[in-house]
Coordinates of C-alpha atoms in Angstrom, one line a residue:
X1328 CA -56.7 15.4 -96.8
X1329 CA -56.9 16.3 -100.5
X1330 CA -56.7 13.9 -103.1
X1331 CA -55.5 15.0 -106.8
X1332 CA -56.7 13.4 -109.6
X1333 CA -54.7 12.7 -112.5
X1334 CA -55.1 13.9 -116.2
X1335 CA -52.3 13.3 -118.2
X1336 CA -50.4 10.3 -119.9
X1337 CA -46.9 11.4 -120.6
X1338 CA -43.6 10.3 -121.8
X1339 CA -40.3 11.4 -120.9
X1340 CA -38.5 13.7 -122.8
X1341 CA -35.7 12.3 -124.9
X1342 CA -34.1 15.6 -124.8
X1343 CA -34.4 16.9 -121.5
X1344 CA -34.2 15.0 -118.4
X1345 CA -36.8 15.2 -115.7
X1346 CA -39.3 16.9 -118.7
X1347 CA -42.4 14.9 -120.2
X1348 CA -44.5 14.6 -123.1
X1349 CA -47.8 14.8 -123.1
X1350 CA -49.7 12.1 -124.9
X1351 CA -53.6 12.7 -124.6
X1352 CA -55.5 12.6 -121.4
X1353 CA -56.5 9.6 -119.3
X1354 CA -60.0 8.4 -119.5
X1355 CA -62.0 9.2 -117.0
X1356 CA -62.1 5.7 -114.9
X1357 CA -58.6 5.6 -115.5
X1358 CA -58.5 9.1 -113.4
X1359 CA -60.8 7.8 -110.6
X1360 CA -58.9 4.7 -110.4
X1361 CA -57.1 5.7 -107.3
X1362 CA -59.3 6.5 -105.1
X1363 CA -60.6 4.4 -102.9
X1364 CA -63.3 1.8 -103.8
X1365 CA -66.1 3.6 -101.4
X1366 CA -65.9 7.3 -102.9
X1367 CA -65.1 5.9 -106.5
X1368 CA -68.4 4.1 -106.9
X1369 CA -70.4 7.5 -106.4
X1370 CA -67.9 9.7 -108.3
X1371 CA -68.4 10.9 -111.8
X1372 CA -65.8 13.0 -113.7
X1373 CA -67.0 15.8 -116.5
X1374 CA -64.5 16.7 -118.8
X1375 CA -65.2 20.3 -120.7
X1376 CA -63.8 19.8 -124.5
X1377 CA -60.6 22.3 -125.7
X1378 CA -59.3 24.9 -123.9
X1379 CA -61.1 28.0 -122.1
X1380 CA -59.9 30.6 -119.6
X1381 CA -62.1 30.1 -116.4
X1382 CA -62.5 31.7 -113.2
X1383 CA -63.2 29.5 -109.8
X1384 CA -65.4 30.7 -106.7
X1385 CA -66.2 29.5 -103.6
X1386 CA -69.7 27.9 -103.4
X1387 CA -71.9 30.9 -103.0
X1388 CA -69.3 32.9 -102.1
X1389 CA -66.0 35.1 -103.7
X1390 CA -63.9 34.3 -106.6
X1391 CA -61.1 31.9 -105.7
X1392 CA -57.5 33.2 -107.5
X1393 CA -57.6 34.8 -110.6
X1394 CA -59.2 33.3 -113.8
X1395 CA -57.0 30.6 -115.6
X1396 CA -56.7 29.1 -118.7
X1397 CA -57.1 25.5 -118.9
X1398 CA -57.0 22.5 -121.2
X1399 CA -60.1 20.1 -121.1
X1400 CA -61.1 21.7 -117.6
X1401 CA -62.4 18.4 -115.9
X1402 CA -65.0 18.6 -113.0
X1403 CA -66.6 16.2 -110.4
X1404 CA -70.0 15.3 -109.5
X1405 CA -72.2 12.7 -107.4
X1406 CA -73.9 12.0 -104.5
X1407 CA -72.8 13.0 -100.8
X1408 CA -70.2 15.6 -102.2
X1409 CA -70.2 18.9 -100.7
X1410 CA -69.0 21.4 -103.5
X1411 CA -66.0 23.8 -102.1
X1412 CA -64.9 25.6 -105.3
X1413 CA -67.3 25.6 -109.0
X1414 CA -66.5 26.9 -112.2
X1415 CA -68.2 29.8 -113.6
X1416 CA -70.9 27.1 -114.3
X1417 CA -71.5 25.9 -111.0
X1418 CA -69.7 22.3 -111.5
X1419 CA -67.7 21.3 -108.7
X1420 CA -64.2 21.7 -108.9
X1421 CA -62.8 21.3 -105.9
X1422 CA -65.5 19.0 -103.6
X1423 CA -65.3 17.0 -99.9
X1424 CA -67.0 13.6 -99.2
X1425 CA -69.7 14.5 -96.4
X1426 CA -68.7 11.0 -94.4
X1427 CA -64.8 10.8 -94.8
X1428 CA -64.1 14.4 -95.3
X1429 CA -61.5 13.7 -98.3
X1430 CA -61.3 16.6 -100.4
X1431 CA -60.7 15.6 -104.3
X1432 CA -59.1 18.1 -107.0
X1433 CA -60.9 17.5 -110.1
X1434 CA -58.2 19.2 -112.4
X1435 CA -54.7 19.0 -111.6
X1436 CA -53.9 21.3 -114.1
X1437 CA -54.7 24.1 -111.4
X1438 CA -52.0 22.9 -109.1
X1439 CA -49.8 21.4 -111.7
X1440 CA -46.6 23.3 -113.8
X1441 CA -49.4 23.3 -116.0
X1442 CA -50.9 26.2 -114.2
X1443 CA -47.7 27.8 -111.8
X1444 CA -46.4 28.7 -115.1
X1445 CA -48.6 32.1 -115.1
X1446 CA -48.9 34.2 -111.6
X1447 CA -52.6 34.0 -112.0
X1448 CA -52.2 30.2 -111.7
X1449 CA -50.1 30.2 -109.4
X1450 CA -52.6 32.8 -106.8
X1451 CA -55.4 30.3 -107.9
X1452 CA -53.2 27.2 -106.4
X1453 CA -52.0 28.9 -103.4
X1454 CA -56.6 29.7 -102.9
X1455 CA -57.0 26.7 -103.5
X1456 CA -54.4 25.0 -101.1
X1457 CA -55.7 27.5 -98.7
X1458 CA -59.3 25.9 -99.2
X1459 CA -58.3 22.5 -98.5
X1460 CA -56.3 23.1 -95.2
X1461 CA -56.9 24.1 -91.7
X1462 CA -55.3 27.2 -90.5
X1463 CA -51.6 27.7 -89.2
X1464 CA -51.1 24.1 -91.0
X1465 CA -48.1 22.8 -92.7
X1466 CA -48.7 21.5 -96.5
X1467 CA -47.2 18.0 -96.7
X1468 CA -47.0 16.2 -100.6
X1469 CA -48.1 12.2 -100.4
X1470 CA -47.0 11.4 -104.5
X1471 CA -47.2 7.4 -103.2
X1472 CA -51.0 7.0 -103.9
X1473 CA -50.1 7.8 -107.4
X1474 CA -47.4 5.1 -107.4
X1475 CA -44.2 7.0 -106.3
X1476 CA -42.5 5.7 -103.3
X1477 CA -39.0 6.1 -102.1
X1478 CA -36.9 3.8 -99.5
X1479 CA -36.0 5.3 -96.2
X1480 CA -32.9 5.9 -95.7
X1481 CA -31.0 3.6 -93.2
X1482 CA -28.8 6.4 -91.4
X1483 CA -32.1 8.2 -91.5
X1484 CA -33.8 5.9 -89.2
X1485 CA -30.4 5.3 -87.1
X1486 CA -31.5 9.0 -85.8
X1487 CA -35.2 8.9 -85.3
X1488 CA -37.0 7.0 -82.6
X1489 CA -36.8 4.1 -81.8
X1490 CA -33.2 3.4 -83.0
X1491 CA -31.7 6.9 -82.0
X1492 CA -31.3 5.3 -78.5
X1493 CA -29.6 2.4 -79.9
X1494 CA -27.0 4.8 -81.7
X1495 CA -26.2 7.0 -78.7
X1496 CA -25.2 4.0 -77.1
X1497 CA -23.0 2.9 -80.1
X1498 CA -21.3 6.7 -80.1
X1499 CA -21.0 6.1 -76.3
X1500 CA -19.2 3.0 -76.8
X1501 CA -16.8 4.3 -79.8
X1502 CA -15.7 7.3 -77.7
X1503 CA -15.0 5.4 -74.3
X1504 CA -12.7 2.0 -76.0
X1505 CA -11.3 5.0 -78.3
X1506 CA -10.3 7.3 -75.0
X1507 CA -9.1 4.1 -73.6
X1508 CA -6.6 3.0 -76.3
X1509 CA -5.6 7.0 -76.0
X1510 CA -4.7 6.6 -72.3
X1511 CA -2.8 3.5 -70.9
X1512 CA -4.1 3.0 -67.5
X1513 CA -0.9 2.4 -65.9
X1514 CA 2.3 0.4 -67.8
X1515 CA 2.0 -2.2 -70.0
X1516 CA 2.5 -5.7 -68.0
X1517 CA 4.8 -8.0 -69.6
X1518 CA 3.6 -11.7 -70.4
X1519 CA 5.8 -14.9 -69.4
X1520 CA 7.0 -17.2 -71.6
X1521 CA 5.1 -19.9 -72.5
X1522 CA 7.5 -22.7 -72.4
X1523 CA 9.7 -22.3 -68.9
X1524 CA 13.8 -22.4 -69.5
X1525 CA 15.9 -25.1 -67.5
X1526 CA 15.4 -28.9 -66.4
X1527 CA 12.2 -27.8 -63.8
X1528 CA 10.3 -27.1 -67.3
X1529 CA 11.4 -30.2 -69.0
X1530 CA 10.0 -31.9 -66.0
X1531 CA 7.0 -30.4 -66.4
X1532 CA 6.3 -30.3 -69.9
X1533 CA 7.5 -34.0 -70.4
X1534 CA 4.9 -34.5 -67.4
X1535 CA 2.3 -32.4 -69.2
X1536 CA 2.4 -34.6 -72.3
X1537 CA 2.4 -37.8 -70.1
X1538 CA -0.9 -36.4 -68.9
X1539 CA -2.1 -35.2 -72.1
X1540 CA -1.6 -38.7 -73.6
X1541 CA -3.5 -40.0 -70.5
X1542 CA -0.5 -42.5 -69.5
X1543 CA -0.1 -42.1 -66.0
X1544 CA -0.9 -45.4 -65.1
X1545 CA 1.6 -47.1 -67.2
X1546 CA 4.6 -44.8 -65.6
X1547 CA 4.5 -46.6 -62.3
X1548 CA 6.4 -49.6 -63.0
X1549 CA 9.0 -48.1 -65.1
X1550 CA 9.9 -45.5 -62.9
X1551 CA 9.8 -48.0 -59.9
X1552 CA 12.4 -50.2 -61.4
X1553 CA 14.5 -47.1 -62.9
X1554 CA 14.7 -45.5 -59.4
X1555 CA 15.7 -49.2 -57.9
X1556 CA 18.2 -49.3 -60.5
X1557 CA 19.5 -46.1 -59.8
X1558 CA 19.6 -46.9 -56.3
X1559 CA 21.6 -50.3 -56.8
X1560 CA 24.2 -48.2 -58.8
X1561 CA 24.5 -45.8 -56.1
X1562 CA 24.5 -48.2 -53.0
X1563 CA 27.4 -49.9 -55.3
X1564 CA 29.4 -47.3 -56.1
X1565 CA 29.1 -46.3 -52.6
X1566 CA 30.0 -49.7 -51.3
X1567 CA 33.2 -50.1 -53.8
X1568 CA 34.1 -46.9 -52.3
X1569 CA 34.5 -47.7 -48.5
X1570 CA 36.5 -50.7 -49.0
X1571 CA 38.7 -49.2 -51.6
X1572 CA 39.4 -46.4 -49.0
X1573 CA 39.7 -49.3 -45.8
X1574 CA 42.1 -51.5 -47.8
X1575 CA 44.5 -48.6 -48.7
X1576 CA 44.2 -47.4 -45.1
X1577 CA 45.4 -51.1 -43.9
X1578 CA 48.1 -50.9 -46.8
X1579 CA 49.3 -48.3 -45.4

């Protein structure tokens, strides 16, 4: 992992958007401030005053890129740091902590816009990037140790594990109840009526509020004695009947 310090304090531009001021340089424990507490202890930066074209190399060994120009070159220095890439001076530039094997940029003028503005900048970055990783290995940008951080996005994570799962099934669903509203599965089925025509349902919904209102036990006795009164009237008319038709037989 490499670890880029910072430098500058800026500003935005008022008259280009996404552009910066610069405003001076940080201090130096300002710069070391984010790195963690055990290799900022035993860190010290070294900043070089104005500006002056340097040229980088590997520690004993070839020239790294192409000689740059840079403004208040910074370098590193303490205990336990293995130096990868010095200055013509022999100050580390680029270093790695013997026990966590972070590497730390001193300058990030060297990886900035600051230096890809010139292509001799630009072949120094791409040594230097080269330096830090392992071969055949992808470079990957982590800005959030410097304080940028951005929110995942939520249909992001509907397609990555563990949630894509959880969406095929929802996709499965969608397309099956939409195929089924496409394609009736035989004919539609009609629905009864809820409230039956003719006396049979006025029986039965007169008898469903009687239960409904929990009466059922005061029903008996008025229906006994409407039935017996029925039956009188009946058994009457009945009666008057037969001897209305004997006497006009014996009239007759």
């Amino acid at each position: 992992m490499l670890i880029v310090l910072p430098k500058w304090t800026s500003s935005p531009n008022p008259h280009r958007s996404g552009w910066v001021n610069t405003m001076g340089t940080l201090p130096l424990d300002a710069a070391l401030a984010s790195l963690p507490e055990g290799l900022r202890v035993k860190t010290k930066l070294v900043e070089r005053n104005g500006a002056s074209r340097v040229s980088f190399r590997r520690w004993r060994g070839p020239v790294v890129g192409s000689s740059v120009e840079v403004d208040n070159l910074r370098t590193l220095e303490g205990a336990g740091w293995i130096p990868f890439v010095v200055d013509e001076q022999g100050r580390s530039v680029l270093a790695m902590d013997r026990e966590t094997l972070i590497m730390i940029l001193a300058d990030p003028d060297l990886l900035n816009t600051q230096g890809l503005k010139r292509i001799e900048g630009a072949r120094t970055a791409v040594g230097l990037v080269n330096m830090a990783r392992s071969a055949n290995t992808p470079v990957v940008f982590d800005l959030t140790l410097h304080g940028f951080q951005r929110t995942r996005n939520p249909l992001r994570l509907m397609l990555e594990p563990p949630l894509l799962g959880m969406t095929l099934v929802l996709v499965a669903l969608a397309v099956f109840g939409g195929f089924q509203a496409a394609v009736r599965f035989g004919p539609s089925q009609g629905t009864a009526r809820v409230i039956a025509l003719g006396k049979r349902g006025l029986a039965e919904n007169t008898a469903a509020l009687v239960r409904l209102a929990r009466r059922e036990h005061h029903m008996a006795t008025p229906y006994a004695v409407i039935v017996r009164n029925d039956f009188f009237a009946l058994f009457c008319a009945v009666l008057i009947t037969m001897v209305r038709t004997v006497f006009l037989r014996a009239m007759t």
